[in-house]
Amino acid sequence: MPLLPDWLLPGRPDPLGATWDGLGINFAVFSAHATRVELCLFDPSGRKEMARLPLPECTDEVWHGYLPEARPGLIYGYRAHGPYHPEQGHRFNPNKLLLDPYARQLSGTLRWSDALFGHRHGPGRTDLSFDRRDSAAAMPKGVVVDDAFNWGDDRPPAVPWDRTVIYEAHLRGLTMRREDLVPRERGTFAALASPPMIEHLLKLGVTAVELLPVQAFLQDRFLVEKRLRNYWGYSPLSYFAPEPAYLASGGLDEIRVAIRRLHAAGIEVILDVVYNHTCEGDGLGPTLSWRGLDNASYYRLQPGEERRYIDETGCGNTVNLAHPRVLQMVMDSLRHWATAYRVDGFRFDLCSTLGREGNNGFDPGSGFFDAIRQDPVLSRLKLIAEPWDIGPGGYQLGHHPPGFSEWNDRFRDGVRRFWRGDAGLRPDLAARLSGSGDLFEKRRRRPWASVNFVAAHDGFTLEDLVSHAERHNEANGEENRDGHGENFSANWGVEGPTDDPDILELRGRLKRAMLLTLLAAHGTPMLLGGDEFGRTQRGNNNAYCQDNEVSWFDWALAATPAGQELAAFTARAAALRRQHPTLRSPVFRHGQTEPLPGMPDTAWFDADGAPMTPERWNDPEGRVLLLRRAGPARGEGAESEGVEVTLLLLNASGRDRVVTLPSPALAWISVLDSAEPEAPGHPVGGATLRLAARSARLLVALPPLEDHPG
C-alpha cells in the first residue's frame, strides 16, 4: 500500500460511498445521529488496521472526507461514535468496525464472534448492555473499486414482455454439478456465461435468467452452528457488492463479461433483490453496518418503544424506506447494478414491505414506487414484485402500480389444483389462462403483469410436485416444521421415487401438462431452473439452507432419456409460444372482437364441443376445458399477415375422454400432446379426438383462414 497522508481533506458529501477520481478517494457516509465518524484503513490483507482518520466534515447529515493519493484497491471500514441508548433507538458503538453501506466490493469474510455484537452477547445478556471488544478482526471490509469497463457493442436485448420467458435459477446451484465446466468456475458468474450454459438456455427458448440474490449476504450464525449454510441468500450484508463466492476470478469484471455474453445471445439478466430487511436481525443481532451507523434512521422502530423493531418480513427488522436517505440508498443500489453491470431488471423480494410508509399500510403510491417509476434508468427495466409479506394487509397481489409485474401465486395454486383433479377449478383456471385480468386488468396494465409459474425456488420442484404428497424437510434441522404445509401436490401412488412404470408415465404426463399450461397462458411464464429435466430436491420444499446436492442441479438427469424428453417438450412448447401470438397476447382478450366472422378472439368449450354456459362453469365435476383463440398471425415464422387460430385442450380427469372439436370445422394440426411428447405434428381427422387422461394438447389451424366463412 502506498504511503498515504494521515489526515483527510474536507471532500464532498456526494456521491455517497468511496469514489476514486484519479487523484484520490472521496468518502461519504450518511448518519443523522452520529457525533463522530472515523475512516479505518487496512493493509492489503485486511487484517491490520493501518490508520483511523476522523471524517472532517458533516454536511446535511452526510459525513465526508477526501484522501489524496489513494487508489482503487484500498481496504476500509468505518467506526461511528454516538449515543448508545437502545430505548431511544440509538446503538452506536465505536468498538465495532462497520461495513460501508455503499461498499462495492468486499475483502474477507465474516467470522462469527461475540465481538460482532454491540451488546454483551450470551446467556442472560440483553441488548441494553455494551460490548467494548473490537470486531475488526471478524469483519469483512470494503474495497474501493474503479468501475471502468469496455462494454464494446453490448446492447440490452430489450425483449418485449409478451415474448419474455423467464428461467429462475440459483447462480451457484445451477452449475456446481456441471462436469463439462472447469471445477474452480462452477457456481460462479463465469460458469453462468459458459458456452454449455448459454447453449442450454437458447435450446430451451429462455429469454431471461432470473438469479436468486447475488448481492453479498450473511451466513447466519444459527445455520453455521447447525453445520448448514444460507444457500438462497435472502440475508443481505451489502446492497452494492456482489457475493464474493460467486466470483471465480475474484474480480468484478467477471459479472460484466458474463452479462455481456448473455446479452450477445439475446438473454436478459434479472436479479432477485432484498431491500425489505438486512442481515442484522432484531435488537439481539450483530452490529455490522446500518445498525452501527444510524439504527434509528435505517430501520423501522416501534413508536414510543424504539428499542423494538417493526418486523414485517419475518427476519427481525424492516428497512425504513420512508427515510429519504434510506430510500436514496436503495435507488442508488438499483442504479449501480443497472449501470455498472447493465442488468435488465429486478425481482423485489417481499415487495409489499417496500410499499409501506410509517404505519399507513401498503400504498402503491409510496415513495419507493414513485421514485422508481419516474427514474429514467430504472423505469425502463423489467420490474417484478413478490406481492406479499407477513405484515398486516401483506397480501397485495394485483395491487402494485403500473410498470410492475407480480409473481402470481393464484396461477401456481390454481394450475396445481386443476391438474391434481380438484373439483370446481375450471372458472379459476380460465381466469389464469387469460392473464388473470380479474387481478391485473386495471390502470391500463397488461397481461404481462402476471408472472405465471407452477414452481419456484420456494417450494416443491415440478418433479417433487408429482412425487410427494408431503414435505420432507428433515435435513433443515427444524423437525420438518418449516416450509409450506399445503403444496397442492400428489404422489400418484408412491411417496417419492419409484420404479413403477405406470406411475412414472403418469407423473411425466402431468409434468408436461403443467408446462404446456404455463407456456400457453397469457402473462409472463417463469420456469424453475431444472424443471425442464426433472430436478428433484427429494421432497424438500424449503431448501434455503441446503448448499449441497439437495439443491444443486443434477445435470446427469438431463442426459437421461426422461430428462431429454422433458427438455425437448419444454423447448417445443416455448417455441410454439414464440410462433403463435394467440398464446402470448399483449392485451387482455374477452371474446369482444371477431378476427374471423363469427369467431371471437377467445371462446371456451366443454368436452362435447358446446360453448361453456353458467351452468357448465358451475359444474364442480367438470374437468375438461377447451380454449380457442383467434388473432393476427404475426408470430415468429408466420407466413402471412392473416389470422391464426389455436385450440388448447385440457383433461384433468382420471380417464380418457372423446372430445368434440368446436365448430366451425377447421383443418387442425396437433402440434403438441403431453400424453405423446415425441409425436410429431399431425392432422386431426374428423370432428372428434381422444384426449388422454390428465393430459393437455395444443392444436393449430392450418392457413389460409382469411376467407373462412365463419
mmCIF file of C-alpha atoms in Angstrom, residues 49-360:
data_model
loop_
_atom_site.group_PDB
_atom_site.id
_atom_site.type_symbol
_atom_site.label_atom_id
_atom_site.label_comp_id
_atom_site.label_asym_id
_atom_site.label_seq_id
_atom_site.Cartn_x
_atom_site.Cartn_y
_atom_site.Cartn_z
ATOM 1 C CA GLU A 49 -5.681 -1.519 10.814
ATOM 2 C CA MET A 50 -3.131 0.975 9.483
ATOM 3 C CA ALA A 51 -4.894 4.262 10.207
ATOM 4 C CA ARG A 52 -8.001 5.704 11.832
ATOM 5 C CA LEU A 53 -8.918 9.095 10.403
ATOM 6 C CA PRO A 54 -11.907 11.201 11.516
ATOM 7 C CA LEU A 55 -14.119 12.358 8.666
ATOM 8 C CA PRO A 56 -13.598 16.119 8.974
ATOM 9 C CA GLU A 57 -16.931 17.428 7.687
ATOM 10 C CA CYS A 58 -20.629 16.713 8.011
ATOM 11 C CA THR A 59 -22.982 18.337 5.516
ATOM 12 C CA ASP A 60 -26.713 17.676 5.580
ATOM 13 C CA GLU A 61 -26.141 14.635 7.811
ATOM 14 C CA VAL A 62 -23.518 13.181 5.451
ATOM 15 C CA TRP A 63 -20.035 12.727 6.887
ATOM 16 C CA HIS A 64 -17.285 13.136 4.332
ATOM 17 C CA GLY A 65 -13.566 13.450 3.712
ATOM 18 C CA TYR A 66 -11.047 13.156 0.875
ATOM 19 C CA LEU A 67 -7.839 11.085 0.946
ATOM 20 C CA PRO A 68 -5.280 12.345 -1.582
ATOM 21 C CA GLU A 69 -3.122 9.847 -3.484
ATOM 22 C CA ALA A 70 -5.328 6.909 -2.517
ATOM 23 C CA ARG A 71 -6.202 4.462 -5.283
ATOM 24 C CA PRO A 72 -8.623 1.625 -6.047
ATOM 25 C CA GLY A 73 -7.894 -1.481 -4.048
ATOM 26 C CA LEU A 74 -7.817 0.418 -0.750
ATOM 27 C CA ILE A 75 -9.466 -1.600 2.040
ATOM 28 C CA TYR A 76 -11.549 0.322 4.547
ATOM 29 C CA GLY A 77 -14.361 0.431 7.082
ATOM 30 C CA TYR A 78 -15.972 2.914 9.485
ATOM 31 C CA ARG A 79 -16.452 3.419 13.192
ATOM 32 C CA ALA A 80 -19.312 5.600 14.372
ATOM 33 C CA HIS A 81 -19.497 7.415 17.722
ATOM 34 C CA GLY A 82 -22.746 8.479 19.265
ATOM 35 C CA PRO A 83 -25.255 7.590 21.985
ATOM 36 C CA TYR A 84 -25.821 4.012 22.993
ATOM 37 C CA HIS A 85 -29.425 4.249 24.105
ATOM 38 C CA PRO A 86 -31.390 1.307 22.640
ATOM 39 C CA GLU A 87 -34.537 2.579 24.369
ATOM 40 C CA GLN A 88 -34.296 5.660 22.135
ATOM 41 C CA GLY A 89 -33.310 3.680 19.050
ATOM 42 C CA HIS A 90 -29.593 4.530 19.141
ATOM 43 C CA ARG A 91 -26.992 1.732 19.123
ATOM 44 C CA PHE A 92 -23.670 3.445 18.377
ATOM 45 C CA ASN A 93 -20.586 1.518 19.435
ATOM 46 C CA PRO A 94 -17.218 2.692 18.036
ATOM 47 C CA ASN A 95 -15.633 -0.602 19.046
ATOM 48 C CA LYS A 96 -17.440 -2.195 16.123
ATOM 49 C CA LEU A 97 -15.988 -1.884 12.632
ATOM 50 C CA LEU A 98 -18.795 -1.083 10.201
ATOM 51 C CA LEU A 99 -19.104 -2.008 6.578
ATOM 52 C CA ASP A 100 -19.833 0.957 4.314
ATOM 53 C CA PRO A 101 -23.439 0.510 3.079
ATOM 54 C CA TYR A 102 -22.155 1.673 -0.331
ATOM 55 C CA ALA A 103 -19.107 -0.642 -0.462
ATOM 56 C CA ARG A 104 -18.944 -2.052 -3.983
ATOM 57 C CA GLN A 105 -16.620 -4.952 -3.253
ATOM 58 C CA LEU A 106 -15.784 -6.907 -0.112
ATOM 59 C CA SER A 107 -12.459 -8.121 1.232
ATOM 60 C CA GLY A 108 -12.518 -11.121 3.521
ATOM 61 C CA THR A 109 -15.436 -12.991 5.024
ATOM 62 C CA LEU A 110 -17.300 -12.600 8.270
ATOM 63 C CA ARG A 111 -16.076 -14.883 11.059
ATOM 64 C CA TRP A 112 -18.638 -15.352 13.785
ATOM 65 C CA SER A 113 -17.520 -13.965 17.131
ATOM 66 C CA ASP A 114 -19.299 -12.485 20.132
ATOM 67 C CA ALA A 115 -17.280 -9.323 19.410
ATOM 68 C CA LEU A 116 -19.571 -8.659 16.433
ATOM 69 C CA PHE A 117 -22.407 -7.703 18.761
ATOM 70 C CA GLY A 118 -22.784 -4.168 20.075
ATOM 71 C CA HIS A 119 -24.087 -5.558 23.344
ATOM 72 C CA ARG A 120 -22.654 -8.258 25.599
ATOM 73 C CA HIS A 121 -23.718 -11.437 23.904
ATOM 74 C CA GLY A 122 -24.552 -14.590 25.789
ATOM 75 C CA PRO A 123 -26.993 -16.176 28.250
ATOM 76 C CA GLY A 124 -28.633 -13.616 30.496
ATOM 77 C CA ARG A 125 -27.316 -10.686 28.470
ATOM 78 C CA THR A 126 -29.612 -8.103 26.903
ATOM 79 C CA ASP A 127 -29.198 -5.516 24.200
ATOM 80 C CA LEU A 128 -29.076 -2.836 26.915
ATOM 81 C CA SER A 129 -25.539 -3.922 27.801
ATOM 82 C CA PHE A 130 -22.493 -2.509 25.995
ATOM 83 C CA ASP A 131 -19.633 -4.547 24.492
ATOM 84 C CA ARG A 132 -16.160 -2.990 24.286
ATOM 85 C CA ARG A 133 -14.397 -5.650 22.233
ATOM 86 C CA ASP A 134 -13.047 -4.670 18.800
ATOM 87 C CA SER A 135 -14.823 -6.509 15.990
ATOM 88 C CA ALA A 136 -12.451 -5.624 13.124
ATOM 89 C CA ALA A 137 -10.714 -9.000 13.025
ATOM 90 C CA ALA A 138 -14.029 -10.769 12.425
ATOM 91 C CA MET A 139 -15.430 -8.319 9.858
ATOM 92 C CA PRO A 140 -15.269 -8.188 6.068
ATOM 93 C CA LYS A 141 -14.121 -4.794 4.793
ATOM 94 C CA GLY A 142 -14.976 -2.602 1.850
ATOM 95 C CA VAL A 143 -12.728 -2.286 -1.200
ATOM 96 C CA VAL A 144 -12.515 0.878 -3.287
ATOM 97 C CA VAL A 145 -13.107 -0.012 -6.948
ATOM 98 C CA ASP A 146 -12.929 1.527 -10.379
ATOM 99 C CA ASP A 147 -15.998 0.587 -12.421
ATOM 100 C CA ALA A 148 -14.458 1.329 -15.839
ATOM 101 C CA PHE A 149 -15.126 -1.493 -18.324
ATOM 102 C CA ASN A 150 -15.106 -1.798 -22.099
ATOM 103 C CA TRP A 151 -18.624 -2.866 -22.990
ATOM 104 C CA GLY A 152 -17.863 -2.833 -26.705
ATOM 105 C CA ASP A 153 -21.004 -3.216 -28.789
ATOM 106 C CA ASP A 154 -23.120 -4.547 -25.931
ATOM 107 C CA ARG A 155 -26.818 -3.835 -26.328
ATOM 108 C CA PRO A 156 -29.573 -4.830 -23.917
ATOM 109 C CA PRO A 157 -31.747 -7.471 -25.596
ATOM 110 C CA ALA A 158 -34.857 -5.436 -24.633
ATOM 111 C CA VAL A 159 -37.118 -8.446 -25.139
ATOM 112 C CA PRO A 160 -40.764 -7.330 -25.203
ATOM 113 C CA TRP A 161 -42.729 -8.508 -22.198
ATOM 114 C CA ASP A 162 -45.116 -10.635 -24.257
ATOM 115 C CA ARG A 163 -42.148 -12.557 -25.714
ATOM 116 C CA THR A 164 -40.382 -12.997 -22.380
ATOM 117 C CA VAL A 165 -39.770 -16.460 -20.909
ATOM 118 C CA ILE A 166 -38.043 -16.315 -17.505
ATOM 119 C CA TYR A 167 -35.772 -19.031 -16.106
ATOM 120 C CA GLU A 168 -35.408 -18.737 -12.335
ATOM 121 C CA ALA A 169 -32.143 -20.205 -11.086
ATOM 122 C CA HIS A 170 -29.628 -20.111 -8.278
ATOM 123 C CA LEU A 171 -26.281 -18.944 -9.632
ATOM 124 C CA ARG A 172 -24.276 -21.440 -7.564
ATOM 125 C CA GLY A 173 -26.609 -24.409 -7.724
ATOM 126 C CA LEU A 174 -27.070 -24.059 -11.472
ATOM 127 C CA THR A 175 -23.542 -25.146 -12.376
ATOM 128 C CA MET A 176 -21.967 -26.819 -9.332
ATOM 129 C CA ARG A 177 -22.537 -30.262 -10.873
ATOM 130 C CA ARG A 178 -21.693 -29.461 -14.489
ATOM 131 C CA GLU A 179 -18.780 -31.734 -15.233
ATOM 132 C CA ASP A 180 -18.105 -30.038 -18.570
ATOM 133 C CA LEU A 181 -17.012 -26.860 -16.747
ATOM 134 C CA VAL A 182 -13.711 -26.042 -15.078
ATOM 135 C CA PRO A 183 -14.126 -27.016 -11.402
ATOM 136 C CA ARG A 184 -12.975 -23.669 -9.995
ATOM 137 C CA GLU A 185 -15.555 -21.841 -12.134
ATOM 138 C CA ARG A 186 -18.551 -23.934 -11.165
ATOM 139 C CA GLY A 187 -21.119 -21.998 -9.169
ATOM 140 C CA THR A 188 -19.920 -18.591 -10.402
ATOM 141 C CA PHE A 189 -20.749 -15.925 -12.960
ATOM 142 C CA ALA A 190 -18.047 -17.360 -15.203
ATOM 143 C CA ALA A 191 -19.962 -20.648 -15.336
ATOM 144 C CA LEU A 192 -23.299 -18.930 -15.942
ATOM 145 C CA ALA A 193 -21.982 -17.428 -19.175
ATOM 146 C CA SER A 194 -20.115 -20.528 -20.322
ATOM 147 C CA PRO A 195 -20.945 -21.862 -23.802
ATOM 148 C CA PRO A 196 -22.655 -25.026 -22.453
ATOM 149 C CA MET A 197 -24.988 -23.000 -20.241
ATOM 150 C CA ILE A 198 -25.854 -20.454 -22.909
ATOM 151 C CA GLU A 199 -26.483 -23.256 -25.383
ATOM 152 C CA HIS A 200 -28.851 -24.932 -22.937
ATOM 153 C CA LEU A 201 -30.794 -21.743 -22.305
ATOM 154 C CA LEU A 202 -31.108 -20.993 -26.011
ATOM 155 C CA LYS A 203 -32.293 -24.512 -26.827
ATOM 156 C CA LEU A 204 -34.888 -24.190 -24.111
ATOM 157 C CA GLY A 205 -36.226 -20.922 -25.517
ATOM 158 C CA VAL A 206 -35.403 -18.847 -22.448
ATOM 159 C CA THR A 207 -35.165 -15.064 -22.909
ATOM 160 C CA ALA A 208 -34.264 -14.023 -19.341
ATOM 161 C CA VAL A 209 -32.410 -15.562 -16.420
ATOM 162 C CA GLU A 210 -33.697 -14.516 -13.002
ATOM 163 C CA LEU A 211 -30.992 -15.104 -10.390
ATOM 164 C CA LEU A 212 -31.610 -15.596 -6.681
ATOM 165 C CA PRO A 213 -29.749 -12.961 -4.618
ATOM 166 C CA VAL A 214 -26.205 -12.281 -5.792
ATOM 167 C CA GLN A 215 -25.629 -9.256 -3.565
ATOM 168 C CA ALA A 216 -23.311 -10.151 -0.668
ATOM 169 C CA PHE A 217 -25.167 -11.952 2.103
ATOM 170 C CA LEU A 218 -24.533 -13.310 5.582
ATOM 171 C CA GLN A 219 -24.009 -16.891 6.636
ATOM 172 C CA ASP A 220 -26.391 -16.762 9.602
ATOM 173 C CA ARG A 221 -24.930 -17.915 12.898
ATOM 174 C CA PHE A 222 -27.764 -20.301 13.733
ATOM 175 C CA LEU A 223 -27.152 -22.105 10.436
ATOM 176 C CA VAL A 224 -23.388 -22.194 10.848
ATOM 177 C CA GLU A 225 -23.813 -23.722 14.300
ATOM 178 C CA LYS A 226 -26.000 -26.445 12.772
ATOM 179 C CA ARG A 227 -23.399 -27.016 10.029
ATOM 180 C CA LEU A 228 -25.782 -25.662 7.421
ATOM 181 C CA ARG A 229 -25.390 -22.707 5.094
ATOM 182 C CA ASN A 230 -27.520 -19.843 3.851
ATOM 183 C CA TYR A 231 -27.943 -21.089 0.295
ATOM 184 C CA TRP A 232 -30.644 -18.838 -1.105
ATOM 185 C CA GLY A 233 -29.010 -15.607 0.079
ATOM 186 C CA TYR A 234 -32.002 -13.711 1.494
ATOM 187 C CA SER A 235 -29.925 -12.166 4.283
ATOM 188 C CA PRO A 236 -28.280 -9.092 2.718
ATOM 189 C CA LEU A 237 -24.937 -7.871 4.012
ATOM 190 C CA SER A 238 -24.338 -5.367 1.207
ATOM 191 C CA TYR A 239 -26.582 -3.837 -1.427
ATOM 192 C CA PHE A 240 -23.765 -2.766 -3.751
ATOM 193 C CA ALA A 241 -21.185 -5.565 -3.514
ATOM 194 C CA PRO A 242 -21.633 -8.981 -5.119
ATOM 195 C CA GLU A 243 -21.326 -12.159 -3.113
ATOM 196 C CA PRO A 244 -17.573 -12.932 -3.235
ATOM 197 C CA ALA A 245 -18.159 -16.690 -3.502
ATOM 198 C CA TYR A 246 -19.817 -16.129 -6.886
ATOM 199 C CA LEU A 247 -16.655 -14.738 -8.491
ATOM 200 C CA ALA A 248 -14.220 -17.382 -9.737
ATOM 201 C CA SER A 249 -11.642 -14.707 -10.570
ATOM 202 C CA GLY A 250 -12.350 -12.522 -7.551
ATOM 203 C CA GLY A 251 -12.796 -9.562 -9.896
ATOM 204 C CA LEU A 252 -15.981 -7.619 -10.570
ATOM 205 C CA ASP A 253 -15.458 -7.680 -14.328
ATOM 206 C CA GLU A 254 -16.397 -11.359 -14.265
ATOM 207 C CA ILE A 255 -20.011 -10.240 -13.812
ATOM 208 C CA ARG A 256 -19.759 -7.764 -16.665
ATOM 209 C CA VAL A 257 -18.237 -10.319 -19.016
ATOM 210 C CA ALA A 258 -20.987 -12.786 -18.129
ATOM 211 C CA ILE A 259 -23.761 -10.270 -18.757
ATOM 212 C CA ARG A 260 -22.165 -9.120 -21.990
ATOM 213 C CA ARG A 261 -22.057 -12.726 -23.241
ATOM 214 C CA LEU A 262 -25.646 -13.378 -22.219
ATOM 215 C CA HIS A 263 -26.745 -10.175 -23.934
ATOM 216 C CA ALA A 264 -24.944 -11.239 -27.102
ATOM 217 C CA ALA A 265 -27.036 -14.421 -27.007
ATOM 218 C CA GLY A 266 -30.227 -12.367 -26.593
ATOM 219 C CA ILE A 267 -30.703 -13.338 -22.940
ATOM 220 C CA GLU A 268 -31.572 -10.782 -20.274
ATOM 221 C CA VAL A 269 -30.414 -10.900 -16.667
ATOM 222 C CA ILE A 270 -32.838 -10.154 -13.802
ATOM 223 C CA LEU A 271 -31.648 -10.000 -10.199
ATOM 224 C CA ASP A 272 -33.657 -11.018 -7.155
ATOM 225 C CA VAL A 273 -33.020 -8.197 -4.645
ATOM 226 C CA VAL A 274 -33.790 -7.944 -0.927
ATOM 227 C CA TYR A 275 -34.357 -4.366 0.219
ATOM 228 C CA ASN A 276 -37.013 -5.168 2.805
ATOM 229 C CA HIS A 277 -34.644 -6.235 5.616
ATOM 230 C CA THR A 278 -30.946 -6.715 6.368
ATOM 231 C CA CYS A 279 -28.865 -9.480 7.913
ATOM 232 C CA GLU A 280 -28.522 -7.597 11.236
ATOM 233 C CA GLY A 281 -31.798 -9.032 12.556
ATOM 234 C CA ASP A 282 -33.519 -7.702 15.659
ATOM 235 C CA GLY A 283 -32.028 -5.964 18.705
ATOM 236 C CA LEU A 284 -30.135 -9.105 19.665
ATOM 237 C CA GLY A 285 -28.437 -9.345 16.276
ATOM 238 C CA PRO A 286 -24.907 -8.273 15.318
ATOM 239 C CA THR A 287 -23.733 -4.739 14.581
ATOM 240 C CA LEU A 288 -22.208 -4.924 11.113
ATOM 241 C CA SER A 289 -23.193 -1.798 9.165
ATOM 242 C CA TRP A 290 -26.516 0.050 9.216
ATOM 243 C CA ARG A 291 -27.253 -0.566 12.907
ATOM 244 C CA GLY A 292 -23.949 0.955 13.995
ATOM 245 C CA LEU A 293 -24.118 3.888 11.580
ATOM 246 C CA ASP A 294 -27.634 5.065 12.398
ATOM 247 C CA ASN A 295 -30.050 2.468 13.697
ATOM 248 C CA ALA A 296 -32.870 4.985 14.200
ATOM 249 C CA SER A 297 -32.755 6.069 10.563
ATOM 250 C CA TYR A 298 -32.132 2.820 8.701
ATOM 251 C CA TYR A 299 -34.741 0.676 10.474
ATOM 252 C CA ARG A 300 -38.425 0.977 11.291
ATOM 253 C CA LEU A 301 -38.779 1.036 15.076
ATOM 254 C CA GLN A 302 -41.816 0.698 17.315
ATOM 255 C CA PRO A 303 -43.151 4.236 18.015
ATOM 256 C CA GLY A 304 -42.678 5.049 21.689
ATOM 257 C CA GLU A 305 -40.717 1.839 22.212
ATOM 258 C CA GLU A 306 -37.745 2.396 19.936
ATOM 259 C CA ARG A 307 -35.775 -0.464 21.419
ATOM 260 C CA ARG A 308 -38.101 -2.780 19.474
ATOM 261 C CA TYR A 309 -38.030 -3.289 15.713
ATOM 262 C CA ILE A 310 -41.042 -3.437 13.454
ATOM 263 C CA ASP A 311 -40.744 -6.824 11.771
ATOM 264 C CA GLU A 312 -42.963 -7.207 8.716
ATOM 265 C CA THR A 313 -40.502 -9.516 6.996
ATOM 266 C CA GLY A 314 -40.086 -12.348 9.485
ATOM 267 C CA CYS A 315 -36.359 -11.625 9.573
ATOM 268 C CA GLY A 316 -36.136 -9.430 12.672
ATOM 269 C CA ASN A 317 -36.132 -5.965 11.120
ATOM 270 C CA THR A 318 -37.648 -3.835 8.372
ATOM 271 C CA VAL A 319 -35.689 -1.327 6.301
ATOM 272 C CA ASN A 320 -37.086 2.192 6.718
ATOM 273 C CA LEU A 321 -37.748 3.294 3.143
ATOM 274 C CA ALA A 322 -39.771 6.236 4.446
ATOM 275 C CA HIS A 323 -36.455 7.927 5.286
ATOM 276 C CA PRO A 324 -35.143 9.852 2.245
ATOM 277 C CA ARG A 325 -31.531 8.785 2.743
ATOM 278 C CA VAL A 326 -32.510 5.133 3.108
ATOM 279 C CA LEU A 327 -34.671 5.370 0.008
ATOM 280 C CA GLN A 328 -31.726 7.017 -1.728
ATOM 281 C CA MET A 329 -29.515 4.074 -0.772
ATOM 282 C CA VAL A 330 -31.951 1.634 -2.355
ATOM 283 C CA MET A 331 -32.303 3.704 -5.514
ATOM 284 C CA ASP A 332 -28.534 4.217 -5.776
ATOM 285 C CA SER A 333 -28.028 0.477 -5.367
ATOM 286 C CA LEU A 334 -30.512 -0.331 -8.128
ATOM 287 C CA ARG A 335 -28.945 2.224 -10.470
ATOM 288 C CA HIS A 336 -25.494 0.837 -9.668
ATOM 289 C CA TRP A 337 -26.475 -2.641 -10.794
ATOM 290 C CA ALA A 338 -28.326 -1.230 -13.796
ATOM 291 C CA THR A 339 -25.425 0.910 -14.984
ATOM 292 C CA ALA A 340 -22.194 -0.659 -13.683
ATOM 293 C CA TYR A 341 -23.362 -4.178 -14.633
ATOM 294 C CA ARG A 342 -26.171 -3.471 -17.130
ATOM 295 C CA VAL A 343 -28.658 -5.873 -15.597
ATOM 296 C CA ASP A 344 -32.033 -5.873 -17.295
ATOM 297 C CA GLY A 345 -34.414 -5.984 -14.366
ATOM 298 C CA PHE A 346 -35.110 -6.749 -10.739
ATOM 299 C CA ARG A 347 -37.389 -9.041 -8.787
ATOM 300 C CA PHE A 348 -38.209 -7.416 -5.428
ATOM 301 C CA ASP A 349 -38.414 -9.817 -2.504
ATOM 302 C CA LEU A 350 -41.388 -9.101 -0.192
ATOM 303 C CA CYS A 351 -42.261 -6.060 -2.260
ATOM 304 C CA SER A 352 -45.292 -5.235 -0.133
ATOM 305 C CA THR A 353 -42.854 -4.155 2.565
ATOM 306 C CA LEU A 354 -41.300 -1.620 0.201
ATOM 307 C CA GLY A 355 -44.706 -0.005 -0.275
ATOM 308 C CA ARG A 356 -45.241 0.788 3.393
ATOM 309 C CA GLU A 357 -44.562 4.180 4.939
ATOM 310 C CA GLY A 358 -44.891 4.700 8.663
ATOM 311 C CA ASN A 359 -47.985 2.952 9.957
ATOM 312 C CA ASN A 360 -50.140 3.704 6.931
#
